[in-house]
mmCIF file of C-alpha atoms in Angstrom:
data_model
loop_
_atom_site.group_PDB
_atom_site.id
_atom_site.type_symbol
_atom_site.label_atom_id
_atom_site.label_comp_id
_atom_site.label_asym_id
_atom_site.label_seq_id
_atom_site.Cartn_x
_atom_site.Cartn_y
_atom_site.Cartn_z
ATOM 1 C CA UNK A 1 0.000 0.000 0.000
ATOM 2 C CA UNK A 2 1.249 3.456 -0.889
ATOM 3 C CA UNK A 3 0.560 5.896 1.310
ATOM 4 C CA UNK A 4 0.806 9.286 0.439
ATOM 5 C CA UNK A 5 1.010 13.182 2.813
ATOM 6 C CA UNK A 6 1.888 16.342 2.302
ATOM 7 C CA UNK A 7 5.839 16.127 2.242
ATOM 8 C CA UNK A 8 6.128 12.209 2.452
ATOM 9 C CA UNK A 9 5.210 9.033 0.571
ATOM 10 C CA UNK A 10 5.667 5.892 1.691
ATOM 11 C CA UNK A 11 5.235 2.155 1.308
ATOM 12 C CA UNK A 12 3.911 0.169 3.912
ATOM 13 C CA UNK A 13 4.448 -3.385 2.934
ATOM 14 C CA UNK A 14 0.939 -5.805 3.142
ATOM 15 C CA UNK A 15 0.961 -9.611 3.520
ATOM 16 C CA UNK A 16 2.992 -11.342 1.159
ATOM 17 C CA UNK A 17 4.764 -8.500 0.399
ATOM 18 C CA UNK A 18 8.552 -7.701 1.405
ATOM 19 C CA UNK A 19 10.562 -5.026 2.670
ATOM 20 C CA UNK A 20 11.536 -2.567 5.184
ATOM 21 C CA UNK A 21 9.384 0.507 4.778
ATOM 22 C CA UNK A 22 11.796 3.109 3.323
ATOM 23 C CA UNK A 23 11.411 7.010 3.767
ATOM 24 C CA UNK A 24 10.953 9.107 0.712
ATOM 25 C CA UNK A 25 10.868 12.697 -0.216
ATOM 26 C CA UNK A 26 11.142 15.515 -3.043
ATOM 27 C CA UNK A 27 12.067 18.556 -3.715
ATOM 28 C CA UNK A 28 11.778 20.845 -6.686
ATOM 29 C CA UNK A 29 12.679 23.861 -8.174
ATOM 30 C CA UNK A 30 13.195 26.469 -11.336
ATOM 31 C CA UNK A 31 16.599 27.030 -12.775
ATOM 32 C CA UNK A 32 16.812 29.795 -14.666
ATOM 33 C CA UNK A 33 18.497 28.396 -17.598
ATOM 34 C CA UNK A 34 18.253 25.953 -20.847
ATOM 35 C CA UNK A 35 17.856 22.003 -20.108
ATOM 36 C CA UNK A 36 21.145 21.870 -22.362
ATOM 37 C CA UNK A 37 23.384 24.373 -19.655
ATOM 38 C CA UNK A 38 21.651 22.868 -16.798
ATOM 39 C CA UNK A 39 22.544 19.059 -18.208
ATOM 40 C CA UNK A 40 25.764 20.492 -18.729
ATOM 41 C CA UNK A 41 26.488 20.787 -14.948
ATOM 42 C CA UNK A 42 24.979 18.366 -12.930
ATOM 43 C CA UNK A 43 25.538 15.413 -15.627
ATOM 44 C CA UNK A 44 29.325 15.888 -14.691
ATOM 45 C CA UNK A 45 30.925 14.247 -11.598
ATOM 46 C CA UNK A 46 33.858 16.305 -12.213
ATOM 47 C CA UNK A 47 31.559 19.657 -11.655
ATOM 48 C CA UNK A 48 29.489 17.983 -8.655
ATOM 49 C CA UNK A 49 30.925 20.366 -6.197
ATOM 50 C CA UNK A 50 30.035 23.532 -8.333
ATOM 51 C CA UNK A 51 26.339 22.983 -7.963
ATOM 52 C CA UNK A 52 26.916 21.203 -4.485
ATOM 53 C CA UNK A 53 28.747 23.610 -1.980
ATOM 54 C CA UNK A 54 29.384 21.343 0.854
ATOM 55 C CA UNK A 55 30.892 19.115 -1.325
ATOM 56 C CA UNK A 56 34.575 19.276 -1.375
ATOM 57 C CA UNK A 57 36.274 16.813 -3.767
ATOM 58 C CA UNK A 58 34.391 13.797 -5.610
ATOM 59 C CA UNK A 59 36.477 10.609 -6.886
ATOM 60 C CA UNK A 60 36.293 8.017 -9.768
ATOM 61 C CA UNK A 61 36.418 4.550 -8.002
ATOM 62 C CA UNK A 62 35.593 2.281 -10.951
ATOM 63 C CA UNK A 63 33.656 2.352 -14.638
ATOM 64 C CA UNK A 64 33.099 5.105 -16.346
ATOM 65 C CA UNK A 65 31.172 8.091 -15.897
ATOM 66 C CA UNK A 66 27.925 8.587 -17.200
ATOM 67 C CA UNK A 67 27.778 4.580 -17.659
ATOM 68 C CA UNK A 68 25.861 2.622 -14.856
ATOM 69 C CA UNK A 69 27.908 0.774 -12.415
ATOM 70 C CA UNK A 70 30.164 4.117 -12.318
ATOM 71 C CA UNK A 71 31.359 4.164 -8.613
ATOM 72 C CA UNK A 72 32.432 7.643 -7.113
ATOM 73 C CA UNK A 73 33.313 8.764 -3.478
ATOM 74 C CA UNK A 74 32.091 12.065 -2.904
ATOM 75 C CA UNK A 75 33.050 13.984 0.672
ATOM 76 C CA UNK A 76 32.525 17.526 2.224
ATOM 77 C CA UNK A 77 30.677 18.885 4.873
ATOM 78 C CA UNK A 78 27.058 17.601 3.604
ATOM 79 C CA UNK A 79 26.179 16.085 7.008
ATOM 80 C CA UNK A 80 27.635 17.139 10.363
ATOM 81 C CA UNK A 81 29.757 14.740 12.134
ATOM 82 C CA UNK A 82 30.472 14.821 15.861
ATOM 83 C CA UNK A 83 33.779 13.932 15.387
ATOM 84 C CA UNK A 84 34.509 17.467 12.923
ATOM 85 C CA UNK A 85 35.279 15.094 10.459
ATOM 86 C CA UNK A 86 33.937 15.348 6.556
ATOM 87 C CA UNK A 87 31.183 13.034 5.430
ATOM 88 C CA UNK A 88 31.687 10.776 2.695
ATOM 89 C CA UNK A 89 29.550 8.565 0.774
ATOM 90 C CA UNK A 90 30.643 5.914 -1.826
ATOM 91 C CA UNK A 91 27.247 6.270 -4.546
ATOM 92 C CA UNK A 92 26.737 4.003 -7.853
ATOM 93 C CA UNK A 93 25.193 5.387 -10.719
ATOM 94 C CA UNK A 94 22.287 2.950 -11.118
ATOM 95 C CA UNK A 95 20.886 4.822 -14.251
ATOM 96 C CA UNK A 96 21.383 7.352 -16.439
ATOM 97 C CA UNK A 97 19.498 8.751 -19.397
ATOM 98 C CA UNK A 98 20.932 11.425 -21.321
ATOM 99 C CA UNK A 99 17.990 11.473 -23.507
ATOM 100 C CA UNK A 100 15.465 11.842 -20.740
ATOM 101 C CA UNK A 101 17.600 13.966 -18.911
ATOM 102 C CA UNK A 102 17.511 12.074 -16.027
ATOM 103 C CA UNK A 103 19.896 10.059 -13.699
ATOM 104 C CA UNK A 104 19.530 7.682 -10.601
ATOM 105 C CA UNK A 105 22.687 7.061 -7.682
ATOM 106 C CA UNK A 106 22.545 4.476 -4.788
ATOM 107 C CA UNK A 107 24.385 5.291 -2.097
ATOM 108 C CA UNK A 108 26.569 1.810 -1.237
ATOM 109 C CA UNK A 109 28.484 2.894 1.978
ATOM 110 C CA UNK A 110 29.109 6.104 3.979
ATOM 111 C CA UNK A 111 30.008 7.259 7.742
ATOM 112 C CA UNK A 112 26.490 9.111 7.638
ATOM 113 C CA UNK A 113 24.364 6.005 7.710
ATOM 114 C CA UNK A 114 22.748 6.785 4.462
ATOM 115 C CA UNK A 115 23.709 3.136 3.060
ATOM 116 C CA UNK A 116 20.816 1.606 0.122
ATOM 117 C CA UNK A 117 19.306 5.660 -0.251
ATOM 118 C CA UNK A 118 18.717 6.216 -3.635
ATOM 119 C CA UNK A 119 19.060 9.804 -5.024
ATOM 120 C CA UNK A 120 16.490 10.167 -8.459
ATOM 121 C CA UNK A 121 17.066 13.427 -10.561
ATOM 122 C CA UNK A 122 15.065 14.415 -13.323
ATOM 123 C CA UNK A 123 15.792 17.518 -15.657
ATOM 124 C CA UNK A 124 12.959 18.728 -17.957
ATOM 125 C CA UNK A 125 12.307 21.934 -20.365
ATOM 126 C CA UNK A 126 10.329 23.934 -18.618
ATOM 127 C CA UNK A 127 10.176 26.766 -21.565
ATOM 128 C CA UNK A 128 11.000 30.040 -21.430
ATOM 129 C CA UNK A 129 14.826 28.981 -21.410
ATOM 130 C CA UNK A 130 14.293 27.289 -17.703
ATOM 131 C CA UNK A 131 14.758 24.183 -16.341
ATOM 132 C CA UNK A 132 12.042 22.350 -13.787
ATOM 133 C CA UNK A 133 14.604 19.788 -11.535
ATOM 134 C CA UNK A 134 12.647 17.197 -9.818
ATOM 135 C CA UNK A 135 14.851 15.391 -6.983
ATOM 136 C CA UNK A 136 13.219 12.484 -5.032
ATOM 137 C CA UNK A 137 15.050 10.022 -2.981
ATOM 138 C CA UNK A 138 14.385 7.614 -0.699
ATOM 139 C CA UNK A 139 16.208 5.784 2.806
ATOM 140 C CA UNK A 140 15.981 3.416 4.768
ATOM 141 C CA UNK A 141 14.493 4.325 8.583
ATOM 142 C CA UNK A 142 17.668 5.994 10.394
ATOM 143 C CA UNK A 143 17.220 4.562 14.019
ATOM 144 C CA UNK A 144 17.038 7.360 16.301
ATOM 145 C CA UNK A 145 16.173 9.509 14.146
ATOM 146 C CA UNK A 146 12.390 10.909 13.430
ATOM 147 C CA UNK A 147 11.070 10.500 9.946
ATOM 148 C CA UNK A 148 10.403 14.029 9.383
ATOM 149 C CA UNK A 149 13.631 15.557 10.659
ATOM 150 C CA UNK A 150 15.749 13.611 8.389
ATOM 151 C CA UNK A 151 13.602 14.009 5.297
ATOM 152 C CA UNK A 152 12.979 17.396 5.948
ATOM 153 C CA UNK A 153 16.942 17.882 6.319
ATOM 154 C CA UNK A 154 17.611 15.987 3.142
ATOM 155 C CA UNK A 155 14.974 18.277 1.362
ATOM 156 C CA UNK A 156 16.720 21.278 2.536
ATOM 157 C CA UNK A 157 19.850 20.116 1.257
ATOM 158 C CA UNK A 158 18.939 19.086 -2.175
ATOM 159 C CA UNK A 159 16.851 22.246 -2.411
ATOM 160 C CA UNK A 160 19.711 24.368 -1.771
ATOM 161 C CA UNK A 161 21.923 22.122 -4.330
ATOM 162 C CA UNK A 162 18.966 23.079 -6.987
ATOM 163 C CA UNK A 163 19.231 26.800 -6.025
ATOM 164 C CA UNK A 164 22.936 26.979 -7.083
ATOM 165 C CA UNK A 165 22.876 25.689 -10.366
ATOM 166 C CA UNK A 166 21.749 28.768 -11.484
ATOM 167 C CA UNK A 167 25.007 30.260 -10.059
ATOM 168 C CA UNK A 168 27.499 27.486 -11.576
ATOM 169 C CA UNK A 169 26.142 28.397 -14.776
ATOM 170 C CA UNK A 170 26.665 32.062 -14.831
ATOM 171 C CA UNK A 171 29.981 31.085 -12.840
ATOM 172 C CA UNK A 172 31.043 28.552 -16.150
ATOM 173 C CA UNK A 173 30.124 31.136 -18.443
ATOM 174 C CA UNK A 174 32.456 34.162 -17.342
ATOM 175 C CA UNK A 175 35.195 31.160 -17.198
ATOM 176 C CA UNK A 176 35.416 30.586 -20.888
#
């Protein structure tokens, strides 16, 4: 059964049915730029921390980019750690689609207990030279954690991530 609220939908496994109920949640927003600059940006591991601020560097591990089964390590400051130390996360790219302008990352091991969340970003043309971003992911229950803190903190920080293409762009453009 899917349930579905305001800022959260979730499935609630039924007899017969398997599974750990997961957390989801989205976020949205306008970039004020073409689908082609925007795709330009975030399609690039190389130019994650442009668009990203609290990330810091981003790695190749294995495959190539832009090819699923691509493995990068990305760290920064994108969740506080009570040691002071940077976060990292080890992410595979489980699908991409140039064409449809979207891609899809699983998160396989980190020191912010995000392991098996899956990160879903979709690009589309929203005319007038803009660019609707649609960014849905989904985790498994953190324990200790409330639902709504930690989706509501993962929404803020993807939301903010969607607020700076905008800036990468124009910052890309006066580079060339």
């Amino acid at each position: 059964m899917n349930i579905v609220t305001d800022k959260v939908s979730f499935f609630i496994p039924q007899a017969g049915e398997t599974g750990q109920r997961k957390w989801h949640g989205s976020v949205s927003g306008i970039v004020d730029s073409p689908l082609d600059k925007v795709w330009t940006i975030v399609s690039q591991t190389k130019r994650l921390s442009e668009w990203m601020p609290m990330v810091e560097r981003c790695t190749d591990l294995a495959g190539d980019e832009g090819i699923p089964g691509y493995v990068r390590l990305v760290s920064g400051f994108m969740f506080p750690q009570q040691d002071g130390e940077r976060s990292w996360i080890k992410e595979r790219l489980a699908a991409m689609d140039p064409t449809s302008h979207s891609y899809v990352y699983k998160m396989e091991a980190s020191n912010v207990g995000l392991d098996g969340s899956v990160n879903s970003l979709k690009f589309i043309d929203y005319g007038d030279d803009s660019t609707l971003v649609n960014w849905s992911f989904e985790i498994d229950p953190l324990e200790g954690a409330l639902e709504d803190n930690i989706i509501d903190y993962l929404g803020f920080l993807y939301k903010s991530c969607i607020n700076t293409i905008q800036g990468a762009i124009v910052a890309a453009s006066k580079k060339v």
